[in-house]
Coordinates of C-alpha atoms in Angstrom, one line a residue:
M1 CA 54.4 -82.6 -191.5
P2 CA 51.8 -81.1 -189.5
R3 CA 52.9 -78.1 -187.0
L4 CA 52.9 -78.7 -183.3
S5 CA 51.4 -76.1 -181.3
L6 CA 53.4 -74.3 -178.7
H7 CA 50.5 -74.0 -176.4
D8 CA 49.1 -77.5 -176.4
A9 CA 48.3 -78.3 -172.9
T10 CA 48.6 -82.2 -173.5
A11 CA 52.3 -81.7 -174.1
P12 CA 55.2 -82.9 -171.7
A13 CA 55.5 -79.8 -169.2
W14 CA 59.3 -79.8 -169.7
L15 CA 58.9 -79.6 -173.4
R16 CA 56.2 -76.5 -173.1
R17 CA 58.7 -74.8 -170.5
T18 CA 61.6 -74.7 -172.8
K19 CA 62.9 -71.4 -173.7
L20 CA 63.8 -71.2 -177.4
V21 CA 63.6 -68.5 -180.2
P22 CA 60.1 -67.3 -180.4
G23 CA 58.0 -69.0 -182.7
M24 CA 59.7 -71.9 -182.8
G25 CA 57.8 -75.0 -183.1
M26 CA 57.2 -78.0 -180.9
G27 CA 59.0 -80.2 -183.1
A28 CA 62.1 -77.8 -182.9
R29 CA 62.1 -77.7 -179.4
M30 CA 62.2 -81.3 -178.9
A31 CA 65.0 -81.8 -181.3
L32 CA 67.0 -79.1 -179.9
V33 CA 66.6 -80.2 -176.4
A34 CA 69.1 -83.5 -177.2
R35 CA 70.7 -83.0 -173.7
R36 CA 67.6 -84.2 -171.8
P37 CA 66.8 -88.1 -172.3
L38 CA 63.8 -88.6 -174.6
L39 CA 61.4 -90.4 -172.6
F40 CA 59.1 -93.0 -174.0
A41 CA 56.2 -91.0 -172.7
D42 CA 57.3 -87.8 -174.6
R43 CA 57.7 -90.2 -178.0
R44 CA 54.2 -91.4 -177.8
W45 CA 52.7 -87.9 -177.3
L46 CA 54.4 -87.2 -180.2
A47 CA 53.3 -90.2 -182.2
S48 CA 49.4 -88.8 -181.3
K49 CA 50.2 -85.4 -183.0
T50 CA 51.7 -86.6 -186.3
Q51 CA 51.6 -89.6 -188.4
S52 CA 55.2 -88.7 -189.9
Q53 CA 57.6 -91.4 -188.7
S54 CA 60.5 -89.6 -190.5
F55 CA 60.1 -86.8 -187.8
I56 CA 60.0 -89.3 -185.4
R57 CA 63.0 -90.9 -186.6
N58 CA 64.6 -87.7 -187.0
T59 CA 64.1 -86.6 -183.5
H60 CA 65.2 -89.8 -182.1
T61 CA 68.9 -89.4 -184.4
Q62 CA 69.1 -86.0 -182.1
T63 CA 68.6 -87.8 -178.8
T64 CA 69.9 -91.4 -179.0
T65 CA 71.8 -93.6 -180.5
T66 CA 70.1 -96.5 -179.7
S67 CA 69.4 -98.9 -182.5
H68 CA 65.6 -98.9 -183.8
S69 CA 65.7 -102.8 -183.5
H70 CA 64.6 -102.7 -180.3
S71 CA 62.5 -99.9 -180.3
P72 CA 58.9 -100.7 -178.3
K73 CA 55.6 -101.4 -180.4
W74 CA 53.2 -98.6 -180.5
R75 CA 50.0 -99.2 -178.9
P76 CA 47.2 -96.9 -178.4
A77 CA 47.4 -94.9 -174.8
S78 CA 43.8 -94.7 -174.0
I79 CA 43.3 -98.3 -173.3
L80 CA 46.3 -98.4 -170.8
D81 CA 45.3 -94.8 -169.2
E82 CA 41.9 -96.5 -168.4
W83 CA 43.6 -99.0 -166.7
V84 CA 46.3 -96.9 -165.0
A85 CA 43.6 -95.0 -163.4
K86 CA 42.3 -98.1 -161.0
T87 CA 44.2 -98.8 -157.7
A88 CA 45.4 -102.2 -156.7
R89 CA 43.7 -103.9 -154.1
P90 CA 46.4 -105.3 -151.7
I91 CA 45.8 -108.3 -149.9
S92 CA 47.7 -110.6 -146.7
L93 CA 48.6 -114.0 -146.0
R94 CA 45.7 -114.3 -143.8
Q95 CA 43.0 -113.2 -146.5
L96 CA 44.4 -115.5 -148.7
M97 CA 43.8 -118.4 -146.1
V98 CA 40.4 -117.3 -144.6
F99 CA 39.0 -117.4 -148.4
G100 CA 40.4 -120.5 -149.5
R101 CA 39.7 -122.4 -145.9
S102 CA 36.5 -123.4 -147.1
L103 CA 36.5 -123.6 -150.9
T104 CA 33.5 -123.8 -152.8
E105 CA 32.3 -123.1 -156.6
S106 CA 31.3 -119.8 -155.8
R107 CA 34.2 -119.0 -154.4
L108 CA 36.3 -120.3 -156.9
I109 CA 34.4 -118.2 -159.1
T110 CA 34.9 -115.2 -157.0
S111 CA 38.7 -116.0 -157.0
A112 CA 38.9 -115.8 -160.9
N113 CA 37.0 -112.7 -161.6
Y114 CA 39.6 -111.2 -158.8
V115 CA 42.3 -112.2 -160.4
R116 CA 40.6 -111.4 -164.0
T117 CA 40.6 -107.8 -163.3
E118 CA 43.6 -107.5 -160.6
L119 CA 46.4 -109.0 -163.0
P120 CA 45.3 -106.3 -165.8
T121 CA 45.3 -103.3 -163.4
R122 CA 48.8 -104.1 -161.6
I123 CA 50.6 -104.6 -164.4
S124 CA 49.4 -101.7 -166.4
H125 CA 51.0 -99.7 -163.6
R126 CA 54.2 -101.1 -164.2
I127 CA 53.9 -100.8 -168.2
R128 CA 53.3 -96.6 -167.3
D129 CA 56.6 -96.7 -165.0
I130 CA 58.3 -98.3 -167.9
Q131 CA 57.4 -95.7 -170.6
K132 CA 58.5 -93.0 -168.1
L133 CA 61.7 -94.0 -168.2
P134 CA 64.6 -92.8 -170.7
Y135 CA 63.8 -93.8 -174.0
S136 CA 67.3 -95.1 -174.3
V137 CA 66.9 -97.3 -171.8
V138 CA 63.2 -98.7 -172.7
T139 CA 65.4 -99.6 -176.0
N140 CA 67.6 -101.8 -174.3
P141 CA 66.8 -105.4 -175.7
H142 CA 66.3 -107.2 -172.3
I143 CA 64.1 -104.2 -170.7
N144 CA 62.2 -103.9 -173.9
E145 CA 61.6 -107.7 -174.1
V146 CA 60.3 -107.4 -170.7
Y147 CA 58.0 -104.4 -171.8
D148 CA 56.5 -106.6 -174.8
L149 CA 56.0 -109.7 -172.4
Y150 CA 54.2 -107.1 -169.8
Y151 CA 52.1 -105.4 -172.7
D152 CA 51.3 -108.7 -174.4
A153 CA 50.3 -110.2 -171.0
F154 CA 48.2 -106.8 -170.1
D155 CA 46.1 -106.8 -173.7
T156 CA 45.7 -110.7 -172.9
F157 CA 43.8 -110.6 -169.4
R158 CA 42.1 -107.1 -169.9
K159 CA 39.8 -108.8 -172.8
V160 CA 39.1 -111.9 -170.9
K161 CA 35.2 -111.8 -170.3
E162 CA 33.4 -112.1 -166.7
I163 CA 33.9 -115.7 -165.4
K164 CA 30.7 -117.4 -164.9
T165 CA 31.2 -121.0 -164.9
L166 CA 34.0 -123.9 -164.1
E167 CA 34.5 -124.4 -168.1
D168 CA 35.3 -120.2 -168.1
N169 CA 37.6 -120.8 -165.0
E170 CA 39.8 -123.4 -167.1
R171 CA 40.1 -121.3 -170.0
L172 CA 41.3 -118.7 -167.5
C173 CA 43.8 -120.9 -165.9
A174 CA 45.0 -122.2 -169.0
T175 CA 45.8 -118.4 -170.2
I176 CA 47.7 -118.3 -166.2
R177 CA 49.6 -121.2 -166.9
S178 CA 50.8 -120.0 -170.3
T179 CA 51.6 -116.7 -169.0
L180 CA 53.5 -117.6 -166.3
K181 CA 55.6 -119.7 -168.3
A182 CA 56.5 -117.1 -170.9
H183 CA 57.5 -114.6 -167.4
L184 CA 59.9 -117.5 -165.7
T185 CA 62.7 -115.5 -167.4
V186 CA 61.6 -111.5 -166.5
I187 CA 64.0 -111.7 -163.4
P188 CA 67.3 -112.2 -165.1
K189 CA 66.3 -110.1 -168.0
L190 CA 65.7 -107.3 -165.5
A191 CA 69.3 -107.7 -164.2
M192 CA 70.8 -107.6 -167.2
G193 CA 68.9 -104.7 -168.5
I194 CA 69.8 -102.9 -165.2
L195 CA 73.3 -103.9 -165.4
E196 CA 73.7 -102.5 -169.3
C197 CA 72.0 -99.1 -168.3
G198 CA 74.0 -98.4 -165.5
E199 CA 75.4 -95.2 -167.5
L200 CA 72.2 -94.2 -168.8
K201 CA 70.2 -93.4 -165.7
D202 CA 71.3 -93.1 -161.9
P203 CA 72.1 -96.3 -160.1
E204 CA 69.7 -95.1 -157.3
D205 CA 66.9 -94.7 -159.7
L206 CA 67.7 -97.9 -161.3
D207 CA 67.4 -99.7 -158.1
K208 CA 64.0 -97.9 -157.1
F209 CA 62.6 -99.0 -160.4
M210 CA 63.8 -102.6 -159.9
N211 CA 62.6 -103.1 -156.5
T212 CA 58.9 -101.5 -157.7
I213 CA 58.9 -104.0 -160.8
L214 CA 59.8 -107.0 -158.9
R215 CA 57.6 -106.5 -156.0
S216 CA 54.8 -106.1 -158.2
R217 CA 55.9 -109.2 -160.4
I218 CA 55.6 -110.7 -157.0
S219 CA 52.2 -109.5 -156.3
R220 CA 50.8 -110.7 -159.6
R221 CA 52.4 -114.4 -159.4
V222 CA 51.1 -114.6 -156.0
I223 CA 47.4 -114.1 -156.9
A224 CA 47.7 -116.1 -160.3
E225 CA 49.5 -118.9 -158.5
Q226 CA 47.2 -118.6 -155.6
H227 CA 44.2 -119.4 -157.9
L228 CA 45.7 -122.2 -159.7
A229 CA 46.4 -124.1 -156.7
L230 CA 42.8 -123.3 -155.5
T231 CA 41.7 -124.5 -158.7
D232 CA 43.9 -127.7 -158.7
T233 CA 42.4 -128.4 -154.8
F234 CA 38.6 -127.8 -155.9
H235 CA 39.5 -130.3 -158.5
A236 CA 41.2 -133.0 -156.8
P237 CA 39.6 -136.6 -155.9
W238 CA 40.1 -136.0 -152.2
F239 CA 38.5 -132.8 -152.1
S240 CA 34.8 -132.3 -150.9
P241 CA 33.8 -128.7 -151.7
G242 CA 32.8 -126.6 -148.6
A243 CA 34.9 -129.1 -146.3
K244 CA 37.7 -127.1 -144.3
L245 CA 41.3 -127.9 -144.8
A246 CA 43.4 -129.9 -142.1
E247 CA 45.9 -127.3 -140.0
S248 CA 48.9 -128.7 -141.6
E249 CA 47.8 -128.4 -145.4
F250 CA 48.5 -125.8 -148.0
I251 CA 45.6 -123.7 -148.9
G252 CA 46.7 -122.8 -152.2
E253 CA 50.2 -121.9 -152.2
V254 CA 49.8 -120.7 -148.3
F255 CA 51.9 -123.3 -146.0
L256 CA 49.6 -123.0 -142.7
K257 CA 52.7 -124.0 -140.5
C258 CA 55.9 -123.2 -142.0
I259 CA 58.5 -124.5 -139.1
A260 CA 61.5 -122.6 -139.3
K261 CA 63.7 -125.3 -137.9
E262 CA 62.4 -127.7 -140.9
V263 CA 63.0 -125.2 -143.6
V264 CA 66.7 -124.4 -142.3
E265 CA 67.3 -128.0 -142.4
R266 CA 65.9 -128.7 -145.6
C267 CA 67.4 -125.8 -147.1
G268 CA 70.6 -126.3 -145.5
M269 CA 71.3 -129.9 -146.6
A270 CA 70.2 -128.9 -150.3
I271 CA 72.9 -126.2 -150.4
K272 CA 75.7 -128.5 -148.9
E273 CA 75.1 -130.8 -151.4
I274 CA 75.1 -128.2 -154.7
T275 CA 78.3 -126.7 -152.9
Q276 CA 80.0 -130.1 -152.6
R277 CA 79.2 -131.1 -155.9
A278 CA 80.7 -127.8 -157.0
Y279 CA 84.0 -127.9 -155.1
G280 CA 84.5 -131.6 -155.0
P281 CA 83.9 -134.4 -152.3
S282 CA 87.0 -134.3 -150.8
V283 CA 86.2 -130.7 -149.4
Q284 CA 84.6 -130.6 -145.9
M285 CA 81.4 -128.5 -145.4
P286 CA 80.6 -126.5 -142.4
E287 CA 78.0 -127.9 -140.1
I288 CA 74.6 -126.0 -140.0
K289 CA 73.7 -125.8 -136.0
I290 CA 70.3 -124.5 -135.4
E291 CA 69.3 -123.1 -131.9
G292 CA 66.7 -121.0 -130.1
H293 CA 62.8 -121.5 -130.5
L294 CA 62.7 -124.6 -132.4
D295 CA 59.2 -125.2 -132.4
A296 CA 58.3 -121.6 -134.0
S297 CA 56.1 -121.7 -137.1
F298 CA 53.9 -119.3 -139.1
P299 CA 52.0 -119.2 -142.2
Y300 CA 53.9 -118.1 -145.2
I301 CA 54.4 -118.9 -149.0
L302 CA 57.2 -121.7 -149.1
S303 CA 59.0 -120.8 -152.2
H304 CA 59.7 -117.4 -150.9
L305 CA 61.3 -118.7 -147.8
E306 CA 63.2 -121.1 -149.0
Y307 CA 64.5 -118.7 -151.6
I308 CA 65.6 -116.5 -148.8
I309 CA 66.8 -118.9 -146.6
G310 CA 68.7 -120.7 -149.2
E311 CA 70.4 -117.5 -150.6
L312 CA 71.5 -116.5 -147.0
L313 CA 72.8 -120.3 -146.5
R314 CA 74.7 -120.5 -149.9
N315 CA 76.5 -117.1 -149.0
S316 CA 77.7 -118.5 -145.7
V317 CA 78.7 -121.8 -146.5
Q318 CA 80.3 -120.5 -149.8
A319 CA 82.4 -117.9 -147.5
S320 CA 83.1 -120.4 -145.0
V321 CA 84.5 -123.1 -147.3
E322 CA 86.4 -120.4 -149.2
N323 CA 87.9 -118.7 -146.3
H324 CA 89.1 -122.3 -144.7
Q325 CA 90.7 -123.3 -147.9
K326 CA 92.5 -119.6 -148.3
K327 CA 93.6 -120.1 -144.7
K328 CA 94.6 -123.8 -145.6
R329 CA 93.3 -125.1 -142.0
A330 CA 92.6 -128.8 -141.3
G331 CA 89.5 -130.2 -140.5
P332 CA 86.1 -128.9 -141.1
P333 CA 85.1 -125.1 -141.6
P334 CA 83.7 -123.3 -138.5
P335 CA 80.0 -124.0 -138.0
I336 CA 77.3 -121.9 -139.4
Q337 CA 75.0 -120.9 -136.3
V338 CA 71.5 -120.3 -137.2
T339 CA 69.4 -118.9 -134.2
I340 CA 65.5 -118.8 -134.5
C341 CA 63.8 -116.3 -132.3
E342 CA 60.0 -116.2 -131.9
S343 CA 58.0 -113.0 -130.4
N344 CA 54.2 -112.3 -130.4
Q345 CA 54.4 -110.7 -133.7
H346 CA 57.5 -111.9 -135.5
V347 CA 59.8 -114.9 -136.1
I348 CA 63.5 -113.8 -136.7
I349 CA 66.1 -115.8 -138.2
R350 CA 69.8 -115.0 -137.5
I351 CA 72.3 -116.9 -139.6
S352 CA 76.1 -116.4 -138.2
D353 CA 79.0 -117.3 -140.4
Q354 CA 82.8 -116.9 -139.7
G355 CA 83.6 -116.8 -143.6
G356 CA 85.8 -113.8 -143.0
G357 CA 83.3 -111.3 -144.1
I358 CA 82.5 -109.0 -147.0
P359 CA 85.2 -107.5 -148.8
R360 CA 85.1 -103.6 -148.5
D361 CA 84.9 -102.9 -152.4
I362 CA 81.7 -105.2 -152.5
L363 CA 79.8 -103.6 -149.8
P364 CA 78.6 -100.4 -151.6
Y365 CA 76.7 -102.6 -154.3
L366 CA 75.6 -105.3 -151.5
W367 CA 72.1 -104.3 -152.1
S368 CA 72.1 -102.8 -155.5
F369 CA 71.6 -104.5 -158.3
S370 CA 73.9 -101.9 -160.4
K371 CA 77.0 -103.9 -159.5
G372 CA 79.6 -101.2 -160.4
P373 CA 83.2 -102.9 -161.4
A374 CA 81.4 -106.1 -161.4
S375 CA 79.0 -105.2 -164.0
A376 CA 80.6 -107.1 -166.8
R377 CA 81.3 -110.2 -164.8
I378 CA 77.9 -110.4 -163.6
L379 CA 76.4 -110.2 -167.1
S380 CA 79.0 -113.0 -168.2
N381 CA 77.5 -115.3 -165.6
L382 CA 73.8 -114.1 -166.5
G383 CA 74.6 -115.3 -169.8
Q384 CA 74.9 -118.9 -168.7
V385 CA 71.8 -119.2 -167.8
P386 CA 70.5 -120.5 -170.9
K387 CA 67.3 -120.4 -173.0
L388 CA 66.1 -117.1 -171.5
A389 CA 63.5 -117.0 -174.0
A390 CA 62.1 -120.0 -173.0
T391 CA 62.8 -121.8 -169.7
M392 CA 64.7 -121.2 -166.4
Q393 CA 64.6 -124.7 -165.3
E394 CA 68.1 -125.4 -166.8
L395 CA 71.3 -124.2 -165.7
Q396 CA 74.3 -124.7 -167.8
L397 CA 76.8 -126.6 -165.9
G398 CA 80.1 -127.9 -167.0
D399 CA 79.0 -131.9 -167.0
G400 CA 75.6 -131.0 -168.8
Q401 CA 73.5 -132.2 -166.0
D402 CA 70.1 -131.3 -165.7
Q403 CA 68.8 -129.6 -162.6
G404 CA 65.3 -130.0 -163.7
G405 CA 63.1 -128.2 -161.6
G406 CA 65.4 -126.4 -158.9
M407 CA 66.8 -127.9 -155.5
F408 CA 63.5 -126.7 -154.0
S409 CA 60.7 -128.5 -156.1
S410 CA 59.7 -130.0 -153.1
T411 CA 56.6 -132.6 -153.1
L412 CA 54.9 -130.2 -150.5
Q413 CA 53.6 -128.0 -153.2
P414 CA 52.8 -127.9 -156.9
N415 CA 55.1 -125.5 -159.0
H416 CA 53.4 -123.7 -161.7
G417 CA 56.3 -122.2 -163.2
N418 CA 58.5 -120.6 -160.6
S419 CA 61.7 -119.7 -161.7
L420 CA 63.0 -119.0 -157.9
A421 CA 64.1 -122.6 -157.6
S422 CA 66.3 -122.9 -160.6
L423 CA 68.0 -119.5 -159.6
S424 CA 68.6 -120.9 -155.9
S425 CA 69.9 -124.4 -157.4
R426 CA 72.5 -122.6 -159.6
P427 CA 76.0 -123.7 -158.6
P428 CA 78.3 -121.7 -156.2
N429 CA 80.6 -120.7 -159.3
L430 CA 77.8 -118.7 -161.0
R431 CA 77.1 -115.7 -159.2
L432 CA 74.5 -113.8 -160.5
G433 CA 74.6 -110.6 -158.3
M434 CA 70.9 -110.7 -157.4
G435 CA 70.7 -113.0 -154.4
L436 CA 70.8 -110.3 -151.4
P437 CA 68.6 -107.6 -153.2
L438 CA 65.9 -110.1 -154.7
S439 CA 65.7 -111.8 -151.0
R440 CA 65.5 -108.6 -149.5
V441 CA 62.3 -107.9 -151.8
Y442 CA 60.8 -111.2 -151.1
A443 CA 61.3 -110.5 -147.1
E444 CA 60.0 -106.9 -147.3
Y445 CA 56.9 -108.3 -149.3
W446 CA 55.2 -109.5 -146.5
A447 CA 56.1 -106.8 -144.5
G448 CA 59.4 -108.5 -143.2
S449 CA 62.9 -107.2 -143.3
L450 CA 66.5 -108.5 -144.0
E451 CA 69.7 -107.1 -142.6
L452 CA 73.1 -107.8 -142.8
E453 CA 76.1 -106.9 -140.2
N454 CA 79.7 -107.4 -141.6
L455 CA 82.6 -108.2 -139.2
E456 CA 85.2 -107.6 -141.6
G457 CA 88.0 -110.4 -141.2
Y458 CA 85.8 -112.4 -139.3
G459 CA 82.2 -113.4 -140.9
A460 CA 78.8 -112.0 -141.4
D461 CA 75.4 -112.0 -139.3
A462 CA 72.3 -112.0 -141.3
F463 CA 68.8 -111.1 -139.6
L464 CA 65.6 -112.1 -141.4
K465 CA 62.3 -110.9 -139.9
I466 CA 59.2 -112.3 -140.6
S467 CA 55.8 -111.4 -139.5
K468 CA 54.3 -114.3 -137.7
L469 CA 50.4 -113.6 -137.9
G470 CA 50.2 -112.9 -141.7
N471 CA 47.7 -110.2 -141.1
K472 CA 50.1 -107.7 -143.1
N473 CA 49.2 -106.6 -146.5
E474 CA 51.3 -107.3 -149.4
Q475 CA 54.0 -104.2 -149.6
L476 CA 53.4 -103.1 -153.1
T477 CA 53.2 -99.9 -155.2
T478 CA 49.6 -99.5 -156.0
R479 CA 49.8 -96.9 -158.8
A480 CA 52.4 -95.8 -161.2
T481 CA 54.7 -93.5 -159.2
M482 CA 57.9 -93.5 -161.3
D483 CA 58.8 -89.8 -161.7
A484 CA 59.7 -88.9 -165.3
I485 CA 63.4 -87.5 -165.3

């Protein structure tokens, strides 16, 4: 085995600073500093310095007990480095609307080339973030599968040539659709990986990692699905190139006029139907009352808004029904009050229930993907979402009922393999522990916010703030920023 130089400037800084016996080689240093989790990036550096797989295996034995069956594949670092050096270019809803309002062949080709270069740039940063995790975390089977999915997608899109014709664009769209379908299981796999790695890394760091990864995932799906929707629009028989779209229609995936009251009503009906099916036809559902600025509207991506509202209403309806049953009161549960407030720059939606509030032992984990004592139960529930390697469009219900595309597969817009719908349409007893933290990620993505006030013993108030003008850039990490620990 070739000896590694102690003065190699490319070695990880922490390794060069390790004070051991004078004259000891770098490999010996690596082997003896077993108390520090070995990072994927460290192992990649070692691999670049030696071809001895036995050395790598011996070092791995000293630092982790994780099985090699889930070890990440070795890939050239230089290619990824080239893309990581680039910066993502954030966009706003207004930019998506203005660009797609007068759609022409030239604009469609421009959109295709933006997607062609932006997707590998954004995904390369997240691959680098994963590489900076402790190796024992990366080798978790769920995290490792996400890593492989990401690297395969990066490798695919970086090789796509410049789009010059509509035929080139069709081939790109086919690649995008295939990738979107393959990545449908990323959210639950990440959630399972985070739960299983709770003792290998600080939960706060894991939540930071999860939020960064999910925001980036949203950003990639937004630009990919937007381009697919623009392509579908361009080839639609009713579309005339260059003609401006009507004010009430979608521009790609962006719904120009989301009326808050209508979204709440639609989500409320679906949630009560699912809850009724879970608890039985004899159980009375709480009324959902809507008040305030009932005409408030704003541009938004409808699937995002429906997921957030659906999760908040699910929590309120479920808590109200169960609290009412617990107290054995006659009649229906107390109503859920939804207040819509419109200002010059924001729309605020408050959802208030009398479901008894949030138990004190749950509060510390409310916004976290790490669930502490509840991790085992959450993992079991995530395991009930079948075919994780294939599709998220079914849930394993007791009666074998197929949920199809989920409760939010509305005819308002096409569904390009969006896993949010099926996550939203799970039965109430299938608690996955990701509803509130994931809803907050989606709310904050377009510069909004989601907060919750707990009134223990009485109920809870959720406050969703949405940027009304659509002029805020997507909130994402444009570079690989996770610190190696």
